Tab-separated table of C-alpha atoms in Angstrom:
chain	number	residue	atom	x	y	z
C	1102	MET	CA	-24.747	-10.876	5.734
C	1103	ASP	CA	-22.724	-8.818	3.278
C	1104	GLN	CA	-24.610	-6.327	0.558
C	1105	HIS	CA	-22.446	-6.608	-1.957
C	1106	ILE	CA	-19.196	-9.103	-2.914
C	1107	ALA	CA	-16.473	-6.077	-2.192
C	1108	GLU	CA	-17.630	-5.940	1.425
C	1109	ALA	CA	-16.157	-9.583	1.697
C	1110	ILE	CA	-13.478	-8.986	-0.275
C	1111	GLY	CA	-12.062	-6.159	1.844
C	1112	ARG	CA	-12.546	-7.939	5.035
C	1113	PRO	CA	-8.684	-8.820	6.064
C	1114	ASP	CA	-8.062	-12.151	7.718
C	1115	LEU	CA	-5.910	-12.138	10.787
C	1116	ILE	CA	-3.384	-14.970	11.220
C	1117	ARG	CA	-0.736	-15.962	13.876
C	1118	LEU	CA	1.863	-17.578	12.235
C	1119	ASP	CA	4.287	-17.906	15.158
C	1120	ASP	CA	4.963	-16.743	18.613
C	1121	ARG	CA	4.654	-13.014	18.175
C	1122	LEU	CA	4.595	-12.787	14.341
C	1123	VAL	CA	0.777	-12.081	12.594
C	1124	CYS	CA	-0.155	-11.662	9.572
C	1125	LEU	CA	-2.977	-9.667	7.791
C	1126	ARG	CA	-4.307	-10.686	4.763
C	1127	PHE	CA	-6.488	-9.480	2.374
C	1128	GLU	CA	-7.942	-10.666	-0.987
C	1129	THR	CA	-7.134	-7.287	-2.246
C	1130	MET	CA	-6.768	-4.496	0.203
C	1131	LYS	CA	-7.202	-1.496	-1.421
C	1132	VAL	CA	-10.968	-2.871	-1.229
C	1133	VAL	CA	-11.627	-1.541	1.730
C	1134	SER	CA	-9.876	1.749	0.833
C	1135	ALA	CA	-11.938	2.460	-2.342
C	1136	LEU	CA	-15.678	1.333	-0.492
C	1137	ALA	CA	-14.887	3.884	1.644
C	1138	ALA	CA	-13.561	6.942	0.002
C	1139	VAL	CA	-16.474	6.135	-2.450
C	1140	ARG	CA	-19.006	6.327	0.292
C	1141	HIS	CA	-17.697	9.312	1.828
C	1142	LEU	CA	-17.778	11.085	-1.514
C	1143	LEU	CA	-21.422	10.138	-1.852
C	1144	ASP	CA	-22.152	11.067	1.800
C	1145	THR	CA	-20.908	14.682	1.112
C	1146	GLY	CA	-22.269	15.191	-2.354
C	1147	VAL	CA	-19.408	15.355	-3.883
C	1148	VAL	CA	-20.129	12.925	-6.342
C	1149	ARG	CA	-23.540	11.227	-7.216
C	1150	ARG	CA	-24.579	7.963	-8.508
C	1151	GLY	CA	-24.137	7.523	-11.969
C	1152	ASP	CA	-20.961	9.820	-12.031
C	1153	THR	CA	-18.185	9.044	-13.608
C	1154	LEU	CA	-14.582	8.528	-11.034
C	1155	LEU	CA	-11.185	8.547	-12.453
C	1156	ASP	CA	-7.709	7.359	-11.610
C	1157	SER	CA	-4.395	6.150	-12.229
C	1158	SER	CA	-3.177	2.390	-10.733
C	1159	SER	CA	-0.791	-0.041	-10.982
C	1160	GLY	CA	-3.301	-2.780	-11.067
C	1161	ILE	CA	-5.283	-3.464	-7.369
C	1162	TYR	CA	-6.053	0.139	-6.712
C	1163	ALA	CA	-8.202	0.033	-10.776
C	1164	TYR	CA	-9.829	-3.355	-9.431
C	1165	ALA	CA	-10.698	-1.988	-6.090
C	1166	LEU	CA	-12.197	1.370	-7.890
C	1167	ALA	CA	-14.496	-1.155	-10.309
C	1168	LEU	CA	-15.925	-2.887	-7.051
C	1169	ALA	CA	-16.834	0.626	-5.554
C	1170	CYS	CA	-18.025	1.808	-8.582
C	1171	HIS	CA	-20.441	-1.072	-9.090
C	1172	ARG	CA	-21.490	-1.198	-5.280
C	1173	HIS	CA	-22.729	2.346	-5.482
C	1174	GLY	CA	-24.194	2.499	-9.716
C	1175	MET	CA	-21.431	4.947	-10.876
C	1176	HIS	CA	-19.107	4.615	-13.909
C	1177	CYS	CA	-15.125	3.721	-13.751
C	1178	HIS	CA	-12.352	5.048	-15.785
C	1179	VAL	CA	-8.628	3.718	-15.055
C	1180	VAL	CA	-5.649	4.824	-16.725
C	1181	GLY	CA	-3.411	1.677	-15.690
C	1182	SER	CA	0.025	1.201	-15.832
C	1183	THR	CA	2.075	-1.570	-17.949
C	1184	THR	CA	1.779	-4.163	-15.289
C	1185	VAL	CA	-2.103	-4.684	-15.565
C	1186	ASP	CA	-2.271	-8.195	-16.498
C	1187	ARG	CA	-4.556	-9.981	-18.909
C	1188	THR	CA	-6.840	-11.266	-15.866
C	1189	LEU	CA	-7.093	-7.954	-14.600
C	1190	ARG	CA	-8.114	-6.449	-17.831
C	1191	THR	CA	-11.148	-9.129	-18.182
C	1192	GLN	CA	-11.958	-8.532	-15.131
C	1193	LEU	CA	-12.632	-4.738	-15.674
C	1194	ALA	CA	-13.836	-5.206	-18.987
C	1195	VAL	CA	-16.732	-7.438	-17.064
C	1196	LEU	CA	-17.367	-5.405	-14.311
C	1197	GLY	CA	-18.051	-2.439	-17.220
C	1198	ALA	CA	-15.102	-0.488	-16.050
C	1199	THR	CA	-13.135	1.834	-19.101
C	1200	LEU	CA	-9.371	0.855	-18.850
C	1201	GLU	CA	-6.729	2.941	-20.670
C	1202	GLN	CA	-3.178	0.979	-20.347
C	1203	MET	CA	0.048	2.433	-20.943
C	1204	GLU	CA	2.238	1.109	-23.610
C	1205	PRO	CA	4.866	-1.407	-23.076
C	1206	CYS	CA	7.336	0.209	-20.396
C	1207	ASP	CA	10.435	-0.822	-18.003
C	1208	ASP	CA	10.851	3.651	-16.608
C	1209	LEU	CA	8.695	3.370	-13.583
C	1210	LYS	CA	9.109	6.681	-13.574
C	1211	LEU	CA	8.294	7.229	-17.355
C	1212	ASP	CA	4.858	5.215	-17.034
C	1213	GLN	CA	3.981	7.401	-14.455
C	1214	LYS	CA	4.349	10.371	-15.878
C	1215	ARG	CA	2.656	9.165	-18.814
C	1216	ARG	CA	-0.731	8.125	-16.446
C	1217	VAL	CA	-0.316	11.649	-14.815
C	1218	GLU	CA	-0.893	13.258	-18.175
C	1219	ARG	CA	-3.588	11.361	-19.605
C	1220	ILE	CA	-5.289	11.547	-16.466
C	1221	HIS	CA	-5.172	16.003	-17.333
C	1222	GLU	CA	-6.218	15.039	-20.536
C	1223	ILE	CA	-8.970	13.549	-19.707
C	1224	LEU	CA	-10.060	15.963	-17.207
C	1225	ALA	CA	-10.168	18.731	-19.661
C	1226	ALA	CA	-12.475	16.553	-22.148
C	1227	HIS	CA	-14.446	15.239	-19.097
C	1228	PRO	CA	-14.587	18.281	-16.258
C	1229	GLU	CA	-17.376	16.643	-15.244
C	1230	TYR	CA	-14.857	13.449	-14.093
C	1231	HIS	CA	-14.009	13.006	-10.415
C	1232	TRP	CA	-10.183	12.216	-10.202
C	1233	MET	CA	-10.211	10.061	-6.898
C	1234	ARG	CA	-6.766	11.065	-6.458
C	1235	GLN	CA	-5.642	8.000	-4.411
C	1236	TYR	CA	-2.421	8.832	-4.087
C	1237	HIS	CA	-2.743	12.105	-2.595
C	1238	ASP	CA	-6.541	12.852	-0.790
C	1239	ASP	CA	-6.519	10.944	2.419
C	1240	ILE	CA	-10.018	10.347	2.158
C	1241	HIS	CA	-8.548	6.739	1.384
C	1242	TYR	CA	-7.198	6.442	4.750
C	1243	LEU	CA	-10.878	6.243	5.719
C	1244	GLY	CA	-11.475	2.420	5.235
C	1245	TYR	CA	-8.648	1.193	7.692
C	1246	ARG	CA	-10.122	2.279	11.088
C	1247	ALA	CA	-12.408	-0.838	11.551
C	1248	ILE	CA	-9.148	-2.676	10.667
C	1249	ALA	CA	-7.518	-0.868	13.229
C	1250	ASP	CA	-9.756	-1.598	15.703
C	1251	ARG	CA	-9.631	-5.104	15.020
C	1252	ILE	CA	-5.802	-5.584	15.411
C	1253	ARG	CA	-6.030	-3.332	18.878
C	1254	GLU	CA	-8.819	-6.290	20.269
C	1255	GLU	CA	-7.340	-9.300	18.982
C	1256	THR	CA	-3.392	-8.391	19.388
C	1257	GLY	CA	-3.212	-4.739	21.384
C	1258	THR	CA	-0.732	-1.944	20.768
C	1259	GLU	CA	1.576	-2.540	23.313
C	1260	ARG	CA	4.661	-3.200	21.517
C	1261	LEU	CA	3.496	-3.709	18.146
C	1262	THR	CA	5.430	-3.905	15.300
C	1263	VAL	CA	3.224	-3.195	11.785
C	1264	VAL	CA	5.532	-4.003	8.624
C	1265	GLY	CA	4.363	-3.581	5.041
C	1266	GLY	CA	4.975	-1.732	1.660
C	1267	VAL	CA	5.014	1.963	1.451
C	1268	GLY	CA	3.044	2.489	-1.615
C	1269	SER	CA	0.648	5.472	-1.760
C	1270	GLY	CA	1.296	5.032	2.011
C	1271	ALA	CA	-2.371	4.915	3.044
C	1272	SER	CA	-2.822	1.650	4.396
C	1273	THR	CA	0.371	1.796	6.836
C	1274	GLY	CA	0.249	5.211	7.480
C	1275	ALA	CA	-3.834	5.066	8.154
C	1276	LEU	CA	-3.092	1.620	10.450
C	1277	THR	CA	-0.516	3.206	12.560
C	1278	ARG	CA	-2.342	6.341	12.841
C	1279	TYR	CA	-5.247	4.457	14.130
C	1280	LEU	CA	-3.571	2.487	16.438
C	1281	ARG	CA	-1.090	4.810	17.746
C	1282	ASP	CA	-4.120	6.669	18.551
C	1283	ALA	CA	-6.781	5.740	21.688
C	1284	PRO	CA	-10.173	4.455	19.653
C	1285	GLY	CA	-12.269	7.441	21.249
C	1286	ASP	CA	-9.182	10.261	20.793
C	1287	LEU	CA	-9.897	11.014	17.139
C	1288	PRO	CA	-11.228	13.864	16.291
C	1289	GLY	CA	-12.341	12.758	12.458
C	1290	HIS	CA	-10.544	15.243	10.055
C	1291	ALA	CA	-7.462	14.802	8.279
C	1292	SER	CA	-4.586	17.229	7.412
C	1293	GLY	CA	-5.146	17.073	4.119
C	1294	HIS	CA	-0.867	17.152	3.251
C	1295	ALA	CA	-1.467	17.138	-0.572
C	1296	PRO	CA	1.874	17.853	-2.052
C	1297	THR	CA	2.552	21.264	-3.431
C	1298	ASN	CA	2.852	20.103	-7.208
C	1299	ALA	CA	-0.617	18.530	-6.762
C	1300	PRO	CA	-3.839	20.494	-7.824
C	1301	ALA	CA	-5.913	21.159	-4.982
C	1302	PRO	CA	-8.168	18.738	-3.504
C	1303	THR	CA	-12.143	18.860	-5.491
C	1304	THR	CA	-13.566	16.665	-2.149
C	1305	ALA	CA	-15.277	18.162	0.599
C	1306	PRO	CA	-13.476	17.524	4.368
C	1307	SER	CA	-12.232	13.907	4.718
C	1308	THR	CA	-12.156	12.072	8.005
C	1309	ALA	CA	-9.025	10.696	7.923
C	1310	PRO	CA	-7.362	9.926	11.300
C	1311	THR	CA	-5.352	12.990	12.877
C	1312	GLY	CA	-4.337	13.550	16.443
C	1313	GLY	CA	-1.535	16.010	16.603
C	1314	PRO	CA	1.125	17.080	13.718
C	1315	SER	CA	2.746	13.713	13.797
C	1316	GLY	CA	-1.062	11.707	14.066
C	1317	VAL	CA	-0.287	10.666	17.476
C	1318	ARG	CA	-3.198	11.074	19.748
C	1319	THR	CA	-3.386	14.313	22.186
C	1320	GLY	CA	-3.782	13.925	25.739
C	1321	ALA	CA	-2.435	10.526	26.908
C	1322	ALA	CA	0.834	8.716	25.997
C	1323	PRO	CA	1.288	7.006	22.802
C	1324	ALA	CA	0.563	3.561	22.142
C	1325	ASP	CA	4.033	1.654	21.777
C	1326	VAL	CA	3.475	0.989	17.884
C	1327	GLU	CA	6.259	1.300	15.526
C	1328	LEU	CA	5.996	1.306	11.816
C	1329	VAL	CA	8.393	-0.380	9.036
C	1330	GLY	CA	8.133	0.555	5.885
C	1331	VAL	CA	8.945	-1.393	2.847
C	1332	GLN	CA	10.434	-0.547	-0.537
C	1333	PRO	CA	11.596	-1.463	-4.029
C	1334	TYR	CA	15.148	-0.353	-5.471
C	1335	GLY	CA	14.674	2.708	-7.573
C	1336	SER	CA	11.709	4.541	-5.798
C	1337	LEU	CA	11.956	8.162	-4.671
C	1338	THR	CA	9.879	7.813	-1.649
C	1339	PHE	CA	12.281	7.466	1.042
C	1340	GLY	CA	15.345	8.184	-1.646
C	1341	ALA	CA	16.776	5.376	-3.479
C	1342	GLN	CA	15.857	7.119	-6.585
C	1343	HIS	CA	19.551	6.568	-7.563
C	1344	THR	CA	19.387	2.645	-7.100
C	1345	SER	CA	17.710	0.071	-9.383
C	1346	ASP	CA	17.074	-3.257	-9.403
C	1347	PRO	CA	17.911	-5.497	-12.742
C	1348	GLU	CA	14.916	-7.680	-12.088
C	1349	ILE	CA	11.217	-6.563	-12.592
C	1350	ILE	CA	9.835	-3.927	-10.446
C	1351	ILE	CA	7.901	-4.567	-7.571
C	1352	ALA	CA	4.874	-3.045	-8.612
C	1353	GLY	CA	2.350	-0.960	-6.019
C	1354	ILE	CA	4.865	-0.354	-2.959
C	1355	GLY	CA	7.363	2.309	-4.506
C	1356	SER	CA	7.119	5.874	-6.741
C	1357	SER	CA	9.208	7.487	-9.118
C	1358	ILE	CA	7.147	10.611	-7.937
C	1359	PRO	CA	5.851	12.749	-4.607
C	1360	PHE	CA	3.159	11.199	-2.988
C	1361	GLY	CA	0.784	13.518	-0.843
C	1362	ASN	CA	-0.889	10.385	1.544
C	1363	VAL	CA	2.621	9.149	2.347
C	1364	SER	CA	3.479	10.511	5.802
C	1365	HIS	CA	7.572	10.231	6.359
C	1366	GLU	CA	6.667	11.059	9.781
C	1367	LEU	CA	5.061	8.332	10.835
C	1368	TYR	CA	7.757	5.527	9.907
C	1369	ASP	CA	10.723	4.270	12.448
C	1370	THR	CA	12.524	1.638	10.140
C	1371	LEU	CA	12.801	1.162	6.594
C	1372	HIS	CA	13.912	-2.046	4.125
C	1373	TRP	CA	14.308	-2.132	1.254
C	1374	ILE	CA	14.117	-5.342	-0.441
C	1375	SER	CA	15.137	-6.736	-4.161
C	1376	PHE	CA	12.858	-8.495	-6.442
C	1377	ASP	CA	14.821	-11.687	-5.810
C	1378	ALA	CA	14.859	-11.286	-2.285
C	1379	ALA	CA	11.174	-10.874	-2.131
C	1380	LEU	CA	10.886	-13.789	-4.375
C	1381	SER	CA	12.717	-15.934	-1.297
C	1382	GLY	CA	10.302	-14.406	0.789
C	1383	ALA	CA	6.824	-15.306	-0.633
C	1384	VAL	CA	8.433	-18.898	-1.462
C	1385	ASP	CA	9.276	-19.223	1.820
C	1386	LEU	CA	5.346	-18.025	3.497
C	1387	LEU	CA	3.748	-20.162	1.312
C	1388	ARG	CA	5.892	-23.458	1.969
C	1389	ARG	CA	6.401	-22.596	5.668
C	1390	HIS	CA	2.674	-21.111	6.615
C	1391	ALA	CA	0.731	-21.920	3.218
C	1392	VAL	CA	-0.013	-18.397	2.410
C	1393	PHE	CA	-0.257	-17.817	-1.225
C	1394	ALA	CA	0.214	-14.341	-1.463
C	1395	GLY	CA	1.619	-11.593	-3.782
C	1396	LEU	CA	5.635	-9.980	-4.506
C	1397	SER	CA	5.380	-7.554	-1.678
C	1398	THR	CA	4.006	-9.714	0.873
C	1399	GLY	CA	7.366	-11.555	0.455
C	1400	ALA	CA	8.774	-8.251	1.094
C	1401	ALA	CA	7.244	-7.547	3.694
C	1402	TYR	CA	7.475	-11.325	5.386
C	1403	LEU	CA	11.036	-10.930	5.273
C	1404	ALA	CA	11.208	-7.664	7.113
C	1405	ALA	CA	8.759	-8.843	9.098
C	1406	ARG	CA	11.058	-11.895	10.408
C	1407	HIS	CA	13.608	-10.006	10.276
C	1408	GLU	CA	12.453	-7.124	13.142
C	1409	HIS	CA	10.617	-10.063	15.010
C	1410	ASP	CA	14.370	-11.703	15.546
C	1411	ARG	CA	15.680	-8.545	16.678
C	1412	ALA	CA	12.944	-7.729	18.806
C	1413	PRO	CA	11.052	-10.996	20.276
C	1414	GLU	CA	9.360	-8.994	22.539
C	1415	ARG	CA	6.950	-7.103	20.502
C	1416	THR	CA	3.924	-8.579	18.117
C	1417	VAL	CA	4.996	-8.242	14.516
C	1418	LEU	CA	2.326	-8.074	12.245
C	1419	PHE	CA	2.812	-7.651	8.348
C	1420	ILE	CA	0.260	-6.713	5.598
C	1421	ALA	CA	-0.137	-9.093	2.905
C	1422	PRO	CA	-2.315	-6.779	0.582
C	1423	ASP	CA	-3.780	-9.692	-2.328
C	1424	THR	CA	-3.399	-12.675	-3.204
C	1425	GLY	CA	-0.312	-14.337	-5.425
C	1426	HIS	CA	-2.329	-15.375	-8.385
C	1427	ARG	CA	-1.118	-12.806	-10.692
C	1428	TYR	CA	2.387	-14.099	-9.604
C	1429	THR	CA	2.289	-17.377	-10.187
C	1430	ASP	CA	4.273	-16.870	-13.591
C	1431	THR	CA	6.764	-14.495	-12.681
C	1432	VAL	CA	7.518	-15.904	-9.281
C	1433	TYR	CA	5.918	-18.879	-8.453
C	1434	THR	CA	7.065	-21.061	-11.470
C	1435	ARG	CA	10.506	-19.957	-10.309
C	1436	HIS	CA	10.446	-21.192	-6.598
C	1437	ARG	CA	13.532	-23.080	-7.276
C	1438	GLU	CA	15.073	-19.942	-7.021
C	1439	ALA	CA	14.235	-19.091	-3.956
C	1440	THR	CA	17.414	-18.350	-1.045
C	1441	PRO	CA	16.882	-20.177	1.600
C	1442	LEU	CA	15.567	-17.491	4.508
C	1443	ALA	CA	18.568	-18.297	6.667
C	1444	HIS	CA	20.954	-16.893	3.973
C	1445	LEU	CA	19.535	-13.374	3.527
C	1446	ALA	CA	20.193	-10.988	6.232
C	1447	PRO	CA	19.607	-6.875	5.678
C	1448	ARG	CA	23.130	-4.600	5.314
C	1449	ASP	CA	22.500	-2.272	8.128
C	1450	ILE	CA	23.006	1.628	6.290
C	1451	ALA	CA	23.552	4.935	7.788
C	1452	ASP	CA	22.307	6.684	5.130
C	1453	GLN	CA	20.816	6.028	1.333
C	1454	THR	CA	24.084	6.570	-0.171
C	1455	GLU	CA	25.097	2.637	1.574
C	1456	LEU	CA	21.745	1.345	-0.097
C	1457	ALA	CA	22.856	-2.044	-2.052
C	1458	LEU	CA	21.082	-4.915	-3.072
C	1459	PRO	CA	19.267	-7.538	-2.677
C	1460	TRP	CA	18.665	-6.062	0.808
C	1461	SER	CA	19.254	-2.501	3.173
C	1462	ARG	CA	17.868	-1.843	6.430
C	1463	MET	CA	17.949	1.761	7.569
C	1464	LEU	CA	16.490	3.822	10.824
C	1465	TRP	CA	14.250	6.217	9.816
C	1466	ASN	CA	12.988	7.601	13.101
C	1467	ARG	CA	10.202	9.537	12.503
C	1468	THR	CA	11.818	12.108	10.406
C	1469	PRO	CA	9.330	14.330	8.280
C	1470	THR	CA	9.024	14.792	4.985
C	1471	PRO	CA	12.528	15.567	3.271
C	1472	ARG	CA	12.650	17.934	0.716
C	1473	PHE	CA	13.025	15.416	-2.182
C	1474	ALA	CA	9.770	13.959	-1.715
C	1475	ALA	CA	7.819	16.759	-0.947
């Protein structure tokens, strides 16, 4: 029996939608990451019950951290994006979390810049607060180990393709590192790849996965696990900062600043997907499979279907990080605008100069972190 609701919320469902097409569905994915990170900080003495944990969030992580703090008797302070909606603001308030939300802004880069600046102001005034640094501290990998084990048991890791929004890099990165490693091979210490422009970590050494410079298990042939990352147009992470989407930003899967938790060398293929295409994917997923999920899930589903069609001998698993409730007004009420998926296909490109809406696909081939993302 679970001891707290956060433990139930963080437990995903594995749903087989079609032959070799699997959905890893979360109610709120980052809860599993936040719970494990906070537990590790407590166990290593970095923080104590009653301390205040601080971070920036565009939505899901704010709720996850608030639940983790509630579970462990701690205070939560979040600097939130303009994308934090009324429902989440209310939940955070009732949970006792402090939310400082940025003023409305259509510029993702400016929104993130303001949040980081505010974090530093808060830390200057309250040096006793602990900054969780979800974008840079690889303790956020820890919670995905048990999930990777379950995927390995239920789907295997032979000819497995994982598809998911990149975002902070923790979910896709951790799952892939753990899945590519044999269950007993991981020594349990991360490489600590914070970017050069980030402050030095304030935590004890974490137990996130390694196994060689690219996270592949040592002493054995790597499991056949491919990773496909999904990005919005305008995201710096894989070099699309010169593009833009005329519709709203797909929150949580891209960035205008470098993230230390993104291990570029793990990714085999990238898909850049527009709001309109992601909307079509989300609507089709609900209509065809009755899975009610968010906009980034619609994008991942679209990419996963394409990868499944290209290699039907592989099992393709895509990550659905949240439910569709917060997207009812912006996505699902527009379901009649959805394009039939049979009419959508990506443009295969050789480099980022060829990027074009609504959907582009490029081989990344596990290339190390490029200079623009370092």
